C-alpha positions as semicolon CSV with decimal commas, in nm:
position;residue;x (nm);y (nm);z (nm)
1;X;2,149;0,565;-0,918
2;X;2,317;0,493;-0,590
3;X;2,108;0,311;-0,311
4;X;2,221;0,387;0,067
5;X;2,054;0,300;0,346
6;X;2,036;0,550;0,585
7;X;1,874;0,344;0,883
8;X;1,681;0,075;1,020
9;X;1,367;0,191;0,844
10;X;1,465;0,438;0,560
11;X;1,679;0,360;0,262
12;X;1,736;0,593;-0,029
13;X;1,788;0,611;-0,398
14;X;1,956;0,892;-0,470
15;X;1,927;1,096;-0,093
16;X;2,099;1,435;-0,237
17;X;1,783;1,465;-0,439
18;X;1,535;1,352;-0,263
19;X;1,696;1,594;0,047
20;X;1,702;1,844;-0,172
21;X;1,334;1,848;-0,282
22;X;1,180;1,775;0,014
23;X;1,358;2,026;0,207
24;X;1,254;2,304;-0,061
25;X;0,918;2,213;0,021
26;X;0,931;2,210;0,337
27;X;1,049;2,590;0,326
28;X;0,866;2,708;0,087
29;X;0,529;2,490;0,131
30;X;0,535;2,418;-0,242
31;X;0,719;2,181;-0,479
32;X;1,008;2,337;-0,713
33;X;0,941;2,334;-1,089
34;X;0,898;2,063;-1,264
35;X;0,902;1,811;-0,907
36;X;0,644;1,563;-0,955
37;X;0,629;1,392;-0,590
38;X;0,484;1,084;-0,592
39;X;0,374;0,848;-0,273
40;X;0,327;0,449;-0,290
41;X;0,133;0,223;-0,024
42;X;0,183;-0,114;0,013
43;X;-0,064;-0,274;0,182
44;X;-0,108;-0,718;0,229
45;X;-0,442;-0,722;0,379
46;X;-0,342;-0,665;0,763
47;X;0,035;-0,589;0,672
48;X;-0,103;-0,233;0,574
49;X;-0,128;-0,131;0,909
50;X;0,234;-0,067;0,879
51;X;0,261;0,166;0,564
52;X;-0,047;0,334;0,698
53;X;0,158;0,435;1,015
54;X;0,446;0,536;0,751
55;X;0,189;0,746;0,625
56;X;0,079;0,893;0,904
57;X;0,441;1,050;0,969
58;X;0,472;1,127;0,613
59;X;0,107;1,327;0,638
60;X;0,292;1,556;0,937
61;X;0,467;1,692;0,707
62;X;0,375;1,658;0,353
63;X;0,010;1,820;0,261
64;X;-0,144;1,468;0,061
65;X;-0,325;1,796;-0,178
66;X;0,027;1,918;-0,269
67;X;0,139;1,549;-0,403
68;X;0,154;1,455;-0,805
69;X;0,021;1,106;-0,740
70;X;-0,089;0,827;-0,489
71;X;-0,051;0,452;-0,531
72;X;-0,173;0,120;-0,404
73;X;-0,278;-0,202;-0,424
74;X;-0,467;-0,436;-0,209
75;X;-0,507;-0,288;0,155
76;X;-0,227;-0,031;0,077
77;X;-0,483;0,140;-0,213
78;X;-0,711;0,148;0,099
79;X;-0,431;0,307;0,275
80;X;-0,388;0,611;-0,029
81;X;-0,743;0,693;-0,025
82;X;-0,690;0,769;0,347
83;X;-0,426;0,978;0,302
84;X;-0,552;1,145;0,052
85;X;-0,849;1,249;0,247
86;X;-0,615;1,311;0,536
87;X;-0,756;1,051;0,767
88;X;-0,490;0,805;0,831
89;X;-0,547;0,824;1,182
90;X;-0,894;0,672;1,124
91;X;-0,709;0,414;0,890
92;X;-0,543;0,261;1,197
93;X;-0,826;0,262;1,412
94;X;-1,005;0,071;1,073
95;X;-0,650;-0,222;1,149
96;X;-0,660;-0,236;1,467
97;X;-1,063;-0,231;1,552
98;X;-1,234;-0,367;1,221
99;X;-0,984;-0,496;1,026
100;X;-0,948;-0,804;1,320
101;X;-1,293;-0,853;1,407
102;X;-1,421;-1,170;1,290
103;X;-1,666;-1,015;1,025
104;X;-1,377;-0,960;0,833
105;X;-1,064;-1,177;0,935
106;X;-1,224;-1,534;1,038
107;X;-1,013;-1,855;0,952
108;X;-1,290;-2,036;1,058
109;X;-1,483;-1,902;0,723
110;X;-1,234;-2,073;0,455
111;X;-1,256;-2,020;0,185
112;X;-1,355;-1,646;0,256
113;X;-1,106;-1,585;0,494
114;X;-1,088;-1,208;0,491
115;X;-1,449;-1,015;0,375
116;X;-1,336;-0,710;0,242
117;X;-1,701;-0,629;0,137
118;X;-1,823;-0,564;0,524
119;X;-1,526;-0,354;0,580
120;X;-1,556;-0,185;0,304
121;X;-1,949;-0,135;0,302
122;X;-1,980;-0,102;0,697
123;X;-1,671;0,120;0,762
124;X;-1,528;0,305;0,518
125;X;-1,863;0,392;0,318
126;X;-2,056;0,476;0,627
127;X;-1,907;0,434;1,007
128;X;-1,547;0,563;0,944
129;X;-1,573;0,692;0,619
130;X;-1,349;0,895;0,380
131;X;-1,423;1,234;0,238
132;X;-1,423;1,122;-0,101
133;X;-1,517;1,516;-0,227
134;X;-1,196;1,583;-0,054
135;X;-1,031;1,381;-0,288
136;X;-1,204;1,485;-0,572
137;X;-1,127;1,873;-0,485
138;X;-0,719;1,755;-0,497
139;X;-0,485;1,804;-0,722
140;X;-0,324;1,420;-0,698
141;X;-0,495;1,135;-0,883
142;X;-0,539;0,830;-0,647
143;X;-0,483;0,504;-0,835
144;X;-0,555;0,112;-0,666
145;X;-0,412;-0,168;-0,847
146;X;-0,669;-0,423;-0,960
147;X;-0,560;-0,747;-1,126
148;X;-0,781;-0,844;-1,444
149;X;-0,905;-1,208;-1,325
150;X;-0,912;-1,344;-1,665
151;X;-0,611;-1,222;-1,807
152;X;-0,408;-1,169;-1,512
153;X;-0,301;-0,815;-1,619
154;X;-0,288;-0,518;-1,405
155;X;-0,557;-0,239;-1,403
156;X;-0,536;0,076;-1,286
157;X;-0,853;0,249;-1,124
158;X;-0,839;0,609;-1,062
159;X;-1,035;0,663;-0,749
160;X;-1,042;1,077;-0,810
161;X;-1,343;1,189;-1,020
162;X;-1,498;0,818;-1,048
163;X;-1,888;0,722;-0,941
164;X;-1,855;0,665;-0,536
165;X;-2,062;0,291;-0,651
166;X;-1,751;0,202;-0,827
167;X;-1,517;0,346;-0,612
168;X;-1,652;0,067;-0,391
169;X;-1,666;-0,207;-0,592
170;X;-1,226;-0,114;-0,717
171;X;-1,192;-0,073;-0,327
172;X;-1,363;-0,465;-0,258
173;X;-1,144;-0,550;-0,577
174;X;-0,800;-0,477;-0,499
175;X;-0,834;-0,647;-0,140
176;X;-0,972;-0,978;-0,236
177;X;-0,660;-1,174;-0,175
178;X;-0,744;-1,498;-0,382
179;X;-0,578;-1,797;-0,122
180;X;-0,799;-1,627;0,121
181;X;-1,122;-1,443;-0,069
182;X;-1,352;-1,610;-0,359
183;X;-1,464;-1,245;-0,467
184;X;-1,448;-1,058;-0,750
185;X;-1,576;-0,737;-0,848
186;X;-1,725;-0,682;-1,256
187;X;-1,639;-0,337;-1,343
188;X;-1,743;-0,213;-1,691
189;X;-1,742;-0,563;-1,783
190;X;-1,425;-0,707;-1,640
191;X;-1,379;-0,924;-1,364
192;X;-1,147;-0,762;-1,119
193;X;-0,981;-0,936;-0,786
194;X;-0,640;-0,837;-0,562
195;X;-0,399;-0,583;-0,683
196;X;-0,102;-0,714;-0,545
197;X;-0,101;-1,020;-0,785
198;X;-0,016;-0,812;-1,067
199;X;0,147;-0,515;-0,953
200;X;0,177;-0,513;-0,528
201;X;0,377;-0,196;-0,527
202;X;0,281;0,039;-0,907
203;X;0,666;0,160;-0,911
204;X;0,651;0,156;-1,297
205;X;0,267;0,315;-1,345
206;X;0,396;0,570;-1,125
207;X;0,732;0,641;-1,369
208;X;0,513;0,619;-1,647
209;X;0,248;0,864;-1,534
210;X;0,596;1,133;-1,486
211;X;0,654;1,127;-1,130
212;X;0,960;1,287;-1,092
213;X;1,021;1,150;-0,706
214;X;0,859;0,877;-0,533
215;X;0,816;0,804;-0,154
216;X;0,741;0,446;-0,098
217;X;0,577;0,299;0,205
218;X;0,667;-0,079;0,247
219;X;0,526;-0,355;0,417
220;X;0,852;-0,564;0,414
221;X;1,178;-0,549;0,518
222;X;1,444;-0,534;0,285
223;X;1,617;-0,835;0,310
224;X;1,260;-1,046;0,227
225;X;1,240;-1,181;-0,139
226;X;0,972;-1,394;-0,225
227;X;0,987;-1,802;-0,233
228;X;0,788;-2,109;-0,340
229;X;0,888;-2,448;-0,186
230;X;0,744;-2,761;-0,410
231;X;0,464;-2,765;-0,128
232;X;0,364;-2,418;-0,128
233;X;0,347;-2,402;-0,514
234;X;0,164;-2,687;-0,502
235;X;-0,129;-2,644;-0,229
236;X;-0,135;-2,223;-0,414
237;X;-0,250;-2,432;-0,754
238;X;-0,513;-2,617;-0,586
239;X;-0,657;-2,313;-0,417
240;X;-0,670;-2,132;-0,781
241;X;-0,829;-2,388;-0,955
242;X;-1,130;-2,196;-0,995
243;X;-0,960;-1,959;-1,160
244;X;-0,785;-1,917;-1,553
245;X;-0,477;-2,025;-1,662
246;X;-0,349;-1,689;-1,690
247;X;-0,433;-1,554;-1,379
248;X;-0,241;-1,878;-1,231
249;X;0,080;-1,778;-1,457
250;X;0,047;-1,420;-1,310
251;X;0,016;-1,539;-0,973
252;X;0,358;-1,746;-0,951
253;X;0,522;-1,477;-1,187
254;X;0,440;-1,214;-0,931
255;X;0,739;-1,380;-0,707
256;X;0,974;-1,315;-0,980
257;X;0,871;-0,967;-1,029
258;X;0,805;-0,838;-0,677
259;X;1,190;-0,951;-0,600
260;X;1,325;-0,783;-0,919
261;X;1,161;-0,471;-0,812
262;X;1,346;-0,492;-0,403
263;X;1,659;-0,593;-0,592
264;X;1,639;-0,274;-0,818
265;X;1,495;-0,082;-0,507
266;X;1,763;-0,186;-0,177
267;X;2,075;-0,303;-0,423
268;X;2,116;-0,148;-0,731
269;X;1,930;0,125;-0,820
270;X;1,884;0,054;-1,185
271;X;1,595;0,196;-1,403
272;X;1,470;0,395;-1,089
273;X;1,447;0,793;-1,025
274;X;1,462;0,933;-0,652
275;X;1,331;0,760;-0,405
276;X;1,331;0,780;-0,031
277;X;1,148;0,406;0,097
278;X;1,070;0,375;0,438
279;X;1,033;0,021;0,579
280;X;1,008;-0,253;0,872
281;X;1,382;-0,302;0,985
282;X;1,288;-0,633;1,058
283;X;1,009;-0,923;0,991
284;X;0,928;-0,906;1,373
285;X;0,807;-0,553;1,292
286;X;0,527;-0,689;1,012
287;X;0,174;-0,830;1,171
288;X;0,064;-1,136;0,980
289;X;-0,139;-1,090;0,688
290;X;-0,435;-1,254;0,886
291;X;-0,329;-1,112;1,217
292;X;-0,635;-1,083;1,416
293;X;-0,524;-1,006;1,772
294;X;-0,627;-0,629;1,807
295;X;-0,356;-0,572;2,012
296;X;-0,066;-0,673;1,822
297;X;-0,207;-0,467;1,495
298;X;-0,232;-0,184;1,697
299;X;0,116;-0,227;1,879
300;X;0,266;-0,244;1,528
301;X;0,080;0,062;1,330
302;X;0,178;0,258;1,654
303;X;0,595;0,142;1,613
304;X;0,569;0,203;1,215
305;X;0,454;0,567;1,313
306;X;0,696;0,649;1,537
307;X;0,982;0,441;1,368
308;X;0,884;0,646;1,053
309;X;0,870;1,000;1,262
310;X;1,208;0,903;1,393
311;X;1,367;0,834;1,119
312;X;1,247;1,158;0,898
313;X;1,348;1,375;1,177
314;X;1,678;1,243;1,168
315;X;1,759;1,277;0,786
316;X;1,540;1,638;0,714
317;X;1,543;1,977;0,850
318;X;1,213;1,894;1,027
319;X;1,017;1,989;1,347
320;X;1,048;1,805;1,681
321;X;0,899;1,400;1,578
322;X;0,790;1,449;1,974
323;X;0,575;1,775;1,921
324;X;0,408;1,700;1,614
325;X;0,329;1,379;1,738
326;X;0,134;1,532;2,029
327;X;-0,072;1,776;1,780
């Protein structure tokens, strides 16, 4: 399939289909027959603030209840359950407010850098919380990528119809970065840690489960392809130690992967169906993944959402960017 990129932030894998579609829906308020829509987060701990702004625009417009499935891993499954709830706007606040406050992003607390369990327990189960009936009262299955810590395999944790306890314990899971986190969540008997080693963005689960079209949300720009100088490779091993040989072999194999996959995605469209992807236009537009200024998260979520507004506006039939962003 042919990939064009139709601006700064949005690129395209077959646009004439992905137009097509998503201006029947926005007509007629439903999918035609046999679409199976599809939306993907990627998150990277405070890089999610981006895809959740993506996914703010993407909410203006398309209902998250009239979508096949949702996808993410690591803070971008964080982002889907938002969406799906229809609470992105509380999402950002989560970046920008809670995500930086020391509780949860302290360098001073290596090893455990980042403490997804406090922002998990403290915000999203009880101050800013998701409607998690909502979710369950959908029709699209919500899935976070969780990385099997002693196999380094991918696992797939459907957040719709599961017990709330181990919603939150797949939620602590897929966000436990290992350079930065020691945690590690047991679920039915498995040791589970970050999704993003093993599958950052679930293109294939989401092909496999028969989504017809896919809207991805990335947290990098295109021209980014993951590296590993000598040094790098060498302080990641130390940090993983601690952990089994195969999640180590996962870990460096994710590079490999996670490149394939923006290779197949921005240059040549092989083994994909349509896609429309927005993205940064450039690494300037992408917080750290320990960003902890409150300002600079919140400047960035706030350009991702009106970069992404922008740039639908400008490809689809759609309402004025400028009113719906004052609704």
């Amino acid at each position: 399939m042919r990939t064009e990129r139709l601006s700064p932030n949005l690129t395209a894998i077959d646009f004439p289909a992905v137009q097509t579609e998503i201006a029947s829906y926005l007509k007629q308020g439903t999918w035609s027959a046999g679409v199976k829509m599809g939306v993907i987060f990627e998150g990277g701990a405070l890089r999610g603030v981006v895809s959740a702004g993506y996914g703010l625009a993407v909410s203006r417009y398309i209902n998250a209840g009239s979508v096949f499935s949702l996808y993410g891993a690591s803070s971008g499954g964080l982002n889907a359950i938002y969406y799906a709830s229809d609470a992105l706007e509380v999402a950002l606040k989560i970046y920008e407010e809670n995500a930086t406050d020391p509780m949860c992003t302290n360098l001073w607390k290596f090893p455990n850098i980042l403490n997804p369990d406090w922002l998990v327990d403290e915000w999203m189960f009880k101050n800013r919380r998701f409607d998690l009936d909502k979710i369950n009262n959908r029709k699209p299955s919500v899935w976070l990528s969780l990385t099997d810590l002693d196999t380094g395999l991918p696992h797939y944790f459907n957040v719709k119809g599961s017990d709330p306890s181990l919603v939150r314990q797949a939620m602590k899971a897929t966000a436990y970065a290992p350079l930065v986190s020691n945690g590690y969540q047991i679920i039915e008997g498995h040791r589970y840690g970050d999704g993003a080693i093993s599958d950052a963005i679930p293109y294939e689960k989401a092909r496999r489960d028969g989504c017809t079209h896919l809207i991805c949300l990335l947290t990098r720009p295109p021209d980014y392809r993951k590296q590993h100088g000598f040094l790098s490779r060498g302080l990641e091993t130390a940090r993983l130690l601690h952990h089994t040989k195969s999640l180590r072999e996962a870990w460096f194999a994710r590079d490999v992967e996670y490149s394939q996959l923006l290779d197949r995605l921005y240059v040549s469209g092989d083994d994909t169906i349509p896609t429309l992807i927005l993205h940064p236009a450039a690494r300037t537009d992408v917080p750290g993944n320990l960003e902890s200024r409150a300002r600079v998260v919140a400047e960035m979520g706030g350009r991702a959402y009106k970069s992404a507004l922008s740039a639908l506006e400008d490809q689809f039939d759609l309402p004025s960017a400028k009113s719906r962003a004052e609704t």
